[in-house]
Structures are given as structure tokens and as C-alpha cells.
mmCIF file of C-alpha atoms and ligand atoms in Angstrom:
data_model
loop_
_atom_site.group_PDB
_atom_site.id
_atom_site.type_symbol
_atom_site.label_atom_id
_atom_site.label_comp_id
_atom_site.label_asym_id
_atom_site.label_seq_id
_atom_site.Cartn_x
_atom_site.Cartn_y
_atom_site.Cartn_z
ATOM 1 C CA UNK A 150 0.000 0.000 0.000
ATOM 2 C CA UNK A 151 1.053 3.557 -0.568
ATOM 3 C CA UNK A 152 -0.359 6.955 0.240
ATOM 4 C CA UNK A 153 -1.024 8.521 -3.148
ATOM 5 C CA UNK A 154 -1.818 11.997 -1.902
ATOM 6 C CA UNK A 155 -2.353 13.572 1.486
ATOM 7 C CA UNK A 156 -2.984 16.958 2.964
ATOM 8 C CA UNK A 157 -4.426 18.140 6.220
ATOM 9 C CA UNK A 158 -4.996 21.280 8.242
ATOM 10 C CA UNK A 159 -7.806 23.384 9.688
ATOM 11 C CA UNK A 160 -11.057 24.283 7.951
ATOM 12 C CA UNK A 161 -13.733 26.803 8.878
ATOM 13 C CA UNK A 162 -11.366 29.002 10.872
ATOM 14 C CA UNK A 163 -13.495 32.074 11.461
ATOM 15 C CA UNK A 164 -11.696 35.372 11.882
ATOM 16 C CA UNK A 165 -12.908 38.942 12.166
ATOM 17 C CA UNK A 166 -10.378 41.744 12.144
ATOM 18 C CA UNK A 167 -11.103 45.377 12.906
ATOM 19 C CA UNK A 168 -8.880 48.205 11.657
ATOM 20 C CA UNK A 169 -9.049 51.519 13.549
ATOM 21 C CA UNK A 170 -7.968 54.726 11.879
ATOM 22 C CA UNK A 171 -5.092 56.007 14.089
ATOM 23 C CA UNK A 172 -6.218 59.632 13.507
ATOM 24 C CA UNK A 173 -9.859 58.867 14.284
ATOM 25 C CA UNK A 174 -10.215 55.554 16.199
ATOM 26 C CA UNK A 175 -14.022 55.557 15.871
ATOM 27 C CA UNK A 176 -13.564 55.294 12.100
ATOM 28 C CA UNK A 177 -13.141 51.580 11.545
ATOM 29 C CA UNK A 178 -13.135 48.837 8.923
ATOM 30 C CA UNK A 179 -14.001 45.195 9.470
ATOM 31 C CA UNK A 180 -13.250 42.037 7.576
ATOM 32 C CA UNK A 181 -14.827 38.679 8.442
ATOM 33 C CA UNK A 182 -13.646 35.488 6.813
ATOM 34 C CA UNK A 183 -13.687 31.731 6.941
ATOM 35 C CA UNK A 184 -10.280 30.204 6.221
ATOM 36 C CA UNK A 185 -9.212 26.711 5.232
ATOM 37 C CA UNK A 186 -5.482 26.027 5.391
ATOM 38 C CA UNK A 187 -4.165 22.613 4.349
ATOM 39 C CA UNK A 188 -0.542 21.452 4.394
ATOM 40 C CA UNK A 189 1.221 18.854 2.262
ATOM 41 C CA UNK A 190 4.766 17.483 2.056
ATOM 42 C CA UNK A 191 6.762 14.751 3.758
ATOM 43 C CA UNK A 192 3.893 13.675 5.985
ATOM 44 C CA UNK A 193 3.217 10.123 4.693
ATOM 45 C CA UNK A 194 4.699 8.480 7.796
ATOM 46 C CA UNK A 195 2.022 10.109 9.941
ATOM 47 C CA UNK A 196 -0.482 7.966 8.016
ATOM 48 C CA UNK A 197 1.565 4.806 7.458
ATOM 49 C CA UNK A 198 3.654 4.560 10.660
ATOM 50 C CA UNK A 199 1.669 6.621 13.164
ATOM 51 C CA UNK A 200 4.648 8.991 13.199
ATOM 52 C CA UNK A 201 3.250 12.170 14.729
ATOM 53 C CA UNK A 202 6.611 13.953 14.656
ATOM 54 C CA UNK A 203 5.878 15.221 11.137
ATOM 55 C CA UNK A 204 2.477 16.618 12.099
ATOM 56 C CA UNK A 205 2.123 20.324 12.698
ATOM 57 C CA UNK A 206 -1.094 20.023 14.725
ATOM 58 C CA UNK A 207 -4.195 21.476 13.136
ATOM 59 C CA UNK A 208 -4.582 23.572 16.281
ATOM 60 C CA UNK A 209 -1.173 25.135 15.547
ATOM 61 C CA UNK A 210 -2.387 25.887 12.021
ATOM 62 C CA UNK A 211 -5.391 27.693 13.491
ATOM 63 C CA UNK A 212 -3.370 29.596 16.133
ATOM 64 C CA UNK A 213 -0.874 30.625 13.444
ATOM 65 C CA UNK A 214 -3.691 32.106 11.358
ATOM 66 C CA UNK A 215 -4.882 34.130 14.370
ATOM 67 C CA UNK A 216 -1.367 35.434 15.103
ATOM 68 C CA UNK A 217 -0.703 36.280 11.452
ATOM 69 C CA UNK A 218 -4.031 38.131 11.344
ATOM 70 C CA UNK A 219 -3.143 40.065 14.496
ATOM 71 C CA UNK A 220 0.416 40.920 13.489
ATOM 72 C CA UNK A 221 0.030 41.827 9.837
ATOM 73 C CA UNK A 222 -2.218 42.905 6.993
ATOM 74 C CA UNK A 223 -5.293 40.842 6.129
ATOM 75 C CA UNK A 224 -6.737 43.186 3.472
ATOM 76 C CA UNK A 225 -7.221 41.993 0.790
ATOM 77 C CA UNK A 226 -7.790 38.268 1.343
ATOM 78 C CA UNK A 227 -5.303 37.405 -1.430
ATOM 79 C CA UNK A 228 -2.542 38.986 0.677
ATOM 80 C CA UNK A 229 -3.584 37.194 3.867
ATOM 81 C CA UNK A 230 -3.693 33.863 1.997
ATOM 82 C CA UNK A 231 -0.211 34.499 0.567
ATOM 83 C CA UNK A 232 1.212 35.474 3.988
ATOM 84 C CA UNK A 233 -0.219 32.324 5.556
ATOM 85 C CA UNK A 234 1.095 30.030 2.812
ATOM 86 C CA UNK A 235 4.517 31.671 2.858
ATOM 87 C CA UNK A 236 4.720 31.218 6.626
ATOM 88 C CA UNK A 237 4.160 27.457 6.546
ATOM 89 C CA UNK A 238 6.479 26.928 3.555
ATOM 90 C CA UNK A 239 9.361 28.818 5.175
ATOM 91 C CA UNK A 240 8.798 27.714 8.785
ATOM 92 C CA UNK A 241 8.762 23.937 8.156
ATOM 93 C CA UNK A 242 11.302 22.265 5.837
ATOM 94 C CA UNK A 243 9.113 19.197 5.346
ATOM 95 C CA UNK A 244 6.002 21.189 4.336
ATOM 96 C CA UNK A 245 6.322 21.649 0.584
ATOM 97 C CA UNK A 246 2.842 22.789 -0.419
ATOM 98 C CA UNK A 247 0.108 24.882 1.188
ATOM 99 C CA UNK A 248 -3.489 25.423 0.107
ATOM 100 C CA UNK A 249 -5.299 28.429 1.548
ATOM 101 C CA UNK A 250 -8.961 29.019 0.730
ATOM 102 C CA UNK A 251 -10.721 32.069 2.095
ATOM 103 C CA UNK A 252 -14.355 33.124 1.965
ATOM 104 C CA UNK A 253 -14.937 36.732 2.966
ATOM 105 C CA UNK A 254 -18.388 37.803 4.118
ATOM 106 C CA UNK A 255 -19.751 40.924 2.445
ATOM 107 C CA UNK A 256 -20.040 43.467 5.253
ATOM 108 C CA UNK A 257 -20.634 46.896 3.663
ATOM 109 C CA UNK A 258 -20.490 50.239 5.415
ATOM 110 C CA UNK A 259 -23.888 51.942 5.202
ATOM 111 C CA UNK A 260 -25.116 55.523 5.018
ATOM 112 C CA UNK A 261 -26.770 57.197 8.007
ATOM 113 C CA UNK A 262 -28.383 60.603 7.481
ATOM 114 C CA UNK A 263 -26.783 60.791 4.041
ATOM 115 C CA UNK A 264 -23.179 59.947 5.049
ATOM 116 C CA UNK A 265 -21.208 56.703 5.363
ATOM 117 C CA UNK A 266 -21.290 55.698 9.031
ATOM 118 C CA UNK A 267 -17.775 55.294 10.514
ATOM 119 C CA UNK A 268 -18.345 51.913 12.192
ATOM 120 C CA UNK A 269 -21.729 50.430 11.154
ATOM 121 C CA UNK A 270 -22.057 47.786 8.485
ATOM 122 C CA UNK A 271 -24.758 45.726 6.823
ATOM 123 C CA UNK A 272 -24.270 42.129 5.675
ATOM 124 C CA UNK A 273 -25.056 41.126 2.092
ATOM 125 C CA UNK A 274 -26.255 37.751 3.330
ATOM 126 C CA UNK A 275 -25.028 34.809 1.267
ATOM 127 C CA UNK A 276 -22.642 36.697 -0.986
ATOM 128 C CA UNK A 277 -18.940 35.917 -0.560
ATOM 129 C CA UNK A 278 -15.672 37.209 -1.940
ATOM 130 C CA UNK A 279 -13.301 34.273 -2.355
ATOM 131 C CA UNK A 280 -9.653 33.453 -2.795
ATOM 132 C CA UNK A 281 -8.102 30.073 -3.426
ATOM 133 C CA UNK A 282 -4.309 29.988 -3.255
ATOM 134 C CA UNK A 283 -1.723 27.234 -3.695
ATOM 135 C CA UNK A 284 1.960 27.688 -2.939
ATOM 136 C CA UNK A 285 4.662 25.123 -3.607
ATOM 137 C CA UNK A 286 8.136 25.940 -2.280
ATOM 138 C CA UNK A 287 9.913 28.206 -4.816
ATOM 139 C CA UNK A 288 7.040 28.186 -7.338
ATOM 140 C CA UNK A 289 4.995 31.347 -7.956
ATOM 141 C CA UNK A 290 1.703 31.595 -6.118
ATOM 142 C CA UNK A 291 -1.287 30.098 -7.913
ATOM 143 C CA UNK A 292 -4.153 32.404 -7.030
ATOM 144 C CA UNK A 293 -7.798 32.339 -8.040
ATOM 145 C CA UNK A 294 -10.069 35.087 -6.788
ATOM 146 C CA UNK A 295 -13.819 35.120 -7.017
ATOM 147 C CA UNK A 296 -17.403 35.979 -6.208
ATOM 148 C CA UNK A 297 -19.753 33.345 -4.791
ATOM 149 C CA UNK A 298 -23.508 33.258 -4.235
ATOM 150 C CA UNK A 299 -24.364 36.712 -5.540
ATOM 151 C CA UNK A 300 -28.018 35.983 -6.307
ATOM 152 C CA UNK A 301 -29.613 37.979 -9.125
ATOM 153 C CA UNK A 302 -32.910 37.933 -10.972
ATOM 154 C CA UNK A 303 -34.312 39.812 -13.972
ATOM 155 C CA UNK A 304 -37.975 39.652 -14.828
ATOM 156 C CA UNK A 305 -37.566 40.331 -18.568
ATOM 157 C CA UNK A 306 -34.743 40.859 -21.063
ATOM 158 C CA UNK A 307 -33.919 37.186 -21.500
ATOM 159 C CA UNK A 308 -34.723 34.814 -24.361
ATOM 160 C CA UNK A 309 -34.114 31.175 -25.172
ATOM 161 C CA UNK A 310 -34.970 29.795 -28.622
ATOM 162 C CA UNK A 311 -33.324 28.147 -31.606
ATOM 163 C CA UNK A 312 -31.986 25.272 -29.494
ATOM 164 C CA UNK A 313 -31.577 21.705 -30.610
ATOM 165 C CA UNK A 314 -34.786 19.663 -30.518
ATOM 166 C CA UNK A 315 -35.462 15.928 -30.606
ATOM 167 C CA UNK A 316 -38.249 13.517 -29.688
ATOM 168 C CA UNK A 317 -37.643 14.270 -25.983
ATOM 169 C CA UNK A 318 -37.924 18.058 -26.281
ATOM 170 C CA UNK A 319 -40.970 19.585 -24.638
ATOM 171 C CA UNK A 320 -39.449 22.977 -23.747
ATOM 172 C CA UNK A 321 -41.216 25.861 -25.516
ATOM 173 C CA UNK A 322 -39.042 28.546 -27.083
ATOM 174 C CA UNK A 323 -39.336 31.932 -25.416
ATOM 175 C CA UNK A 324 -38.507 35.509 -26.421
ATOM 176 C CA UNK A 325 -39.198 36.842 -22.922
ATOM 177 C CA UNK A 326 -38.477 34.981 -19.713
ATOM 178 C CA UNK A 327 -37.249 35.419 -16.161
ATOM 179 C CA UNK A 328 -33.558 34.814 -15.591
ATOM 180 C CA UNK A 329 -32.118 34.115 -12.163
ATOM 181 C CA UNK A 330 -28.830 32.701 -10.962
ATOM 182 C CA UNK A 331 -26.314 32.617 -8.120
ATOM 183 C CA UNK A 332 -23.205 34.226 -9.548
ATOM 184 C CA UNK A 333 -20.168 32.038 -9.011
ATOM 185 C CA UNK A 334 -17.235 33.557 -10.859
ATOM 186 C CA UNK A 335 -13.507 33.023 -10.443
ATOM 187 C CA UNK A 336 -10.528 34.529 -12.167
ATOM 188 C CA UNK A 337 -6.954 33.248 -12.199
ATOM 189 C CA UNK A 338 -3.950 35.541 -11.867
ATOM 190 C CA UNK A 339 -1.018 35.250 -14.250
ATOM 191 C CA UNK A 340 1.778 33.597 -12.217
ATOM 192 C CA UNK A 341 4.145 36.375 -13.311
ATOM 193 C CA UNK A 342 1.853 38.885 -11.564
ATOM 194 C CA UNK A 343 2.281 37.033 -8.231
ATOM 195 C CA UNK A 344 5.724 35.363 -8.316
ATOM 196 C CA UNK A 345 6.463 35.873 -4.612
ATOM 197 C CA UNK A 346 5.160 37.473 -1.438
ATOM 198 C CA UNK A 347 6.739 40.854 -2.219
ATOM 199 C CA UNK A 348 4.892 40.977 -5.532
ATOM 200 C CA UNK A 349 1.599 40.033 -3.854
ATOM 201 C CA UNK A 350 2.161 42.819 -1.296
ATOM 202 C CA UNK A 351 2.875 45.284 -4.106
ATOM 203 C CA UNK A 352 -0.229 44.300 -6.079
ATOM 204 C CA UNK A 353 -2.305 44.464 -2.893
ATOM 205 C CA UNK A 354 -1.174 47.968 -1.965
ATOM 206 C CA UNK A 355 -1.697 49.136 -5.551
ATOM 207 C CA UNK A 356 -5.319 47.956 -5.206
ATOM 208 C CA UNK A 357 -5.006 45.428 -8.039
ATOM 209 C CA UNK A 358 -6.931 42.636 -6.268
ATOM 210 C CA UNK A 359 -9.686 44.973 -5.068
ATOM 211 C CA UNK A 360 -10.024 46.624 -8.482
ATOM 212 C CA UNK A 361 -10.314 43.241 -10.195
ATOM 213 C CA UNK A 362 -13.025 42.210 -7.748
ATOM 214 C CA UNK A 363 -14.916 45.501 -8.287
ATOM 215 C CA UNK A 364 -14.583 45.173 -12.085
ATOM 216 C CA UNK A 365 -15.765 41.560 -12.087
ATOM 217 C CA UNK A 366 -18.734 42.353 -9.839
ATOM 218 C CA UNK A 367 -19.727 45.485 -11.795
ATOM 219 C CA UNK A 368 -19.366 43.814 -15.193
ATOM 220 C CA UNK A 369 -21.412 40.856 -14.012
ATOM 221 C CA UNK A 370 -24.248 42.991 -12.665
ATOM 222 C CA UNK A 371 -24.235 45.394 -15.617
ATOM 223 C CA UNK A 372 -24.194 42.752 -18.347
ATOM 224 C CA UNK A 373 -26.845 40.774 -16.495
ATOM 225 C CA UNK A 374 -29.118 43.829 -16.373
ATOM 226 C CA UNK A 375 -28.397 45.487 -19.714
ATOM 227 C CA UNK A 376 -28.033 42.622 -22.176
ATOM 228 C CA UNK A 377 -31.042 41.058 -23.859
ATOM 229 C CA UNK A 378 -29.743 37.588 -23.035
ATOM 230 C CA UNK A 379 -29.807 34.920 -25.766
ATOM 231 C CA UNK A 380 -28.879 32.228 -23.235
ATOM 232 C CA UNK A 381 -26.966 31.830 -19.999
ATOM 233 C CA UNK A 382 -24.065 30.500 -22.098
ATOM 234 C CA UNK A 383 -23.843 33.618 -24.306
ATOM 235 C CA UNK A 384 -24.269 35.995 -21.366
ATOM 236 C CA UNK A 385 -21.534 34.417 -19.241
ATOM 237 C CA UNK A 386 -19.144 34.475 -22.208
ATOM 238 C CA UNK A 387 -19.822 38.190 -22.748
ATOM 239 C CA UNK A 388 -19.196 38.852 -19.047
ATOM 240 C CA UNK A 389 -15.924 36.905 -19.137
ATOM 241 C CA UNK A 390 -14.651 38.760 -22.222
ATOM 242 C CA UNK A 391 -15.322 42.158 -20.632
ATOM 243 C CA UNK A 392 -13.573 41.203 -17.383
ATOM 244 C CA UNK A 393 -10.520 39.970 -19.310
ATOM 245 C CA UNK A 394 -10.491 43.295 -21.205
ATOM 246 C CA UNK A 395 -10.643 45.339 -18.005
ATOM 247 C CA UNK A 396 -8.125 43.395 -15.896
ATOM 248 C CA UNK A 397 -4.851 42.725 -17.766
ATOM 249 C CA UNK A 398 -3.269 40.817 -14.844
ATOM 250 C CA UNK A 399 -5.690 37.891 -15.057
ATOM 251 C CA UNK A 400 -5.347 34.870 -17.305
ATOM 252 C CA UNK A 401 -8.780 33.232 -17.270
ATOM 253 C CA UNK A 402 -12.324 33.854 -16.062
ATOM 254 C CA UNK A 403 -14.596 31.014 -15.063
ATOM 255 C CA UNK A 404 -18.330 31.154 -14.413
ATOM 256 C CA UNK A 405 -20.499 28.382 -12.966
ATOM 257 C CA UNK A 406 -24.111 29.524 -13.057
ATOM 258 C CA UNK A 407 -27.226 27.654 -11.993
ATOM 259 C CA UNK A 408 -30.232 28.546 -14.149
ATOM 260 C CA UNK A 409 -32.892 28.950 -11.441
ATOM 261 C CA UNK A 410 -36.179 28.446 -13.171
ATOM 262 C CA UNK A 411 -39.378 30.422 -12.552
ATOM 263 C CA UNK A 412 -42.249 28.454 -14.024
ATOM 264 C CA UNK A 413 -45.417 29.832 -15.531
ATOM 265 C CA UNK A 414 -48.474 28.477 -13.727
ATOM 266 C CA UNK A 415 -51.477 27.491 -15.829
ATOM 267 C CA UNK A 416 -54.508 29.130 -14.169
ATOM 268 C CA UNK A 417 -56.842 28.768 -17.171
ATOM 269 C CA UNK A 418 -58.840 26.107 -15.253
ATOM 270 C CA UNK A 419 -60.266 29.033 -13.225
ATOM 271 C CA UNK A 420 -62.659 30.941 -15.468
ATOM 272 C CA UNK A 421 -60.074 30.945 -18.290
ATOM 273 C CA UNK A 422 -57.631 33.124 -16.286
ATOM 274 C CA UNK A 423 -54.678 34.091 -18.537
ATOM 275 C CA UNK A 424 -51.278 33.598 -16.811
ATOM 276 C CA UNK A 425 -48.991 32.614 -19.692
ATOM 277 C CA UNK A 426 -46.521 34.474 -21.901
ATOM 278 C CA UNK A 427 -47.110 38.234 -21.716
ATOM 279 C CA UNK A 428 -49.854 37.652 -19.097
ATOM 280 C CA UNK A 429 -47.613 35.632 -16.756
ATOM 281 C CA UNK A 430 -47.620 37.467 -13.425
ATOM 282 C CA UNK A 431 -47.756 34.688 -10.840
ATOM 283 C CA UNK A 432 -44.800 32.353 -11.209
ATOM 284 C CA UNK A 433 -43.548 29.291 -9.372
ATOM 285 C CA UNK A 434 -39.969 29.592 -8.073
ATOM 286 C CA UNK A 435 -38.522 26.143 -8.673
ATOM 287 C CA UNK A 436 -35.628 25.176 -6.405
ATOM 288 C CA UNK A 437 -34.688 21.995 -8.226
ATOM 289 C CA UNK A 438 -33.706 20.737 -10.621
ATOM 290 C CA UNK A 439 -31.770 23.674 -12.030
ATOM 291 C CA UNK A 440 -29.711 24.105 -15.169
ATOM 292 C CA UNK A 441 -25.992 24.369 -14.466
ATOM 293 C CA UNK A 442 -23.905 26.178 -17.047
ATOM 294 C CA UNK A 443 -20.138 26.489 -16.780
ATOM 295 C CA UNK A 444 -17.316 27.870 -18.875
ATOM 296 C CA UNK A 445 -13.742 29.084 -18.584
ATOM 297 C CA UNK A 446 -12.612 31.825 -20.956
ATOM 298 C CA UNK A 447 -8.928 32.545 -21.676
ATOM 299 C CA UNK A 448 -7.208 35.218 -23.725
ATOM 300 C CA UNK A 449 -5.943 34.511 -27.202
ATOM 301 C CA UNK A 450 -2.366 33.235 -26.987
ATOM 302 C CA UNK A 451 -0.948 36.464 -28.483
ATOM 303 C CA UNK A 452 -2.852 38.635 -26.011
ATOM 304 C CA UNK A 453 -1.097 37.139 -22.970
ATOM 305 C CA UNK A 454 0.893 39.501 -20.758
HETATM 306 N N1 AZA B 711 -29.326 27.648 -21.517
HETATM 307 C C1 AZA B 711 -30.252 28.577 -21.174
HETATM 308 O O1 AZA B 711 -29.941 29.782 -21.102
HETATM 309 N N2 AZA B 711 -31.526 28.199 -20.915
HETATM 310 C C2 AZA B 711 -31.871 26.896 -20.994
HETATM 311 C C3 AZA B 711 -30.929 25.925 -21.351
HETATM 312 C C4 AZA B 711 -29.615 26.312 -21.613
HETATM 313 O O2 AZA B 711 -28.707 25.489 -21.922
HETATM 314 N N3 AZA B 711 -31.569 24.721 -21.359
HETATM 315 N N4 AZA B 711 -32.841 24.955 -21.023
HETATM 316 N N5 AZA B 711 -33.048 26.267 -20.797
#
């Protein structure tokens, strides 16, 4: 027998950090995240020979994340993930790879009496900003950033017709339908943009990660609203192309979108009540099954950085 692959660490490490403005301590920022940090390397004997000497306990992994959060920068999550991975790679000779996955909750400062309040925030429940990072010894960081569970719906401006039909097709073509999805988008950073921790720090302080996130979120919401969608497939491709145009440091954009159906309900049994097509007003939100449409879009070879 042989261990083919192994990794371990702590998952669901919940951390909130507050940042107080030194000039005005009541003016604060908060970040809340859930972190998963998994280690790999020369750890097989812990599985095959009960050799615990190679195990950095998962509690140590968790405590390390707390200390790193206390002693250094955690904004943006890409930087915190890189600092954590770099720590484990440099601190332990036998740890040769580190995976750090972070989900950041969407706390947003809100306006009170027309101005942003200095320390009050509202949660965009469900929506997450994400980062998935892998570091192997001297290799560049592999970083994917993303948006998860941003739920959107439009009540018109979406079509679906001209699709393949066969003896099993019952779906009616439509030139006007509801469209709803949970936006799950990720984008991968060119390795040359994030070769080492210094580069990640530089990109972070230049606002590159935050700007990419804002661009991806804005493009997604704008295209969703403004385009007369031919299909989920065509819409997600158009979103991906625009994000790649706006953010030169990223290599690919991936979307995975459930098509959350809203069904027309036939009410004609009641005095011929019209509730179909242009008269459809009362719809049935259908939780499952849902369509699931995915794609990854890359630049043309010649367009690479
Ligand atoms: N794409 C859509 O946008 N709508 C659909 C599909 C599809 O692949 N299949 N049924 N409805």
C-alpha cells in the first residue's frame, strides 16, 4: 500500500479583524472570513507509521492564522492567503505545499443621514468574496479570486430559442423569460503577476486585487441587467470577455451559473384566467432541478501579458 496523496490542516477558521484609523479611532473597517489552510509534504509516515513527529497540529495551524491576522495585513484576502502560505512553507522544511482558501463575508459600510457611518455595516447575506491559493516551495503563487452566491434575478430581457430539438424536447421557445442565478465567478492571476510574497504585497497595496473584484462584480451585474440575453451560455461568455479586457493581470475567467427556473403556472382552469406568456404574473420559483452552465474563458495566446 502507498499513500497517493495527502494533505491536512484546519477548515472553517473564522476570523474577524477590525482596523481603527489612528487619527480617528471611531472610524473603523471590518473584515470577516472563513479560512481553510491545508498542508502537504513529507507527511506520509504520519499515516503509514503513526509517526506524529511530522504533524504540525491542526490547532497550531489555526493559532498561526490568528497570530498572522493580528500581526500583519489581512486586506485583501489574497494577501492574507499568501502570507499564511509563505509562513508554513518557510517555517517547516518538510512542508512543501500549502493550500489556503478564504471566503470573505460581504459586510458593507452603510449611510446614516446621508453619510457613510464610521463603524456600522450591513451584511449582504449569502454573498462571498473568495480566494483560493496554492503555494509550492519556490514556485509562484497560484491564485484564483472570485465571487460566490451573488443571487440575481431579472424579470424580462432574456430569451431562449433556436436550441436543438429531438423527440424528448418539450421545452417551448421563449422571447421573454425570467432569468435568475447565483453568480459564481472566479478569475486566475497570471503567475508572473504574483511570483512571490513581495509581488503580492505590491499588487495588494496598488489595489489590483480589489479593483479586479470591483470590475468583475460590476461587469457581471451590468451585463446581467443590460443585455437582452440569448442564453446563460452567451451571457456568461460576454461577461468573461469584458472582465478579461478590463483586468490585464488575469489569465482566465470562469463562471459556474445555476439557471434557477421560474415556471409559468397554468390558471386557465379558473374561469379561463390568462397567466402565460405576456400575461404571466404569478410564477412558481422552482428550487430543483436547475440548469448548471459552466465555462472558462482565456485570452488569445498572443494577447497574454
Ligand atoms: N441555456 C439557457 O440559457 N436556458 C436553458 C438551457 C440552456 O442550456 N436549457 N434549457 N433552458
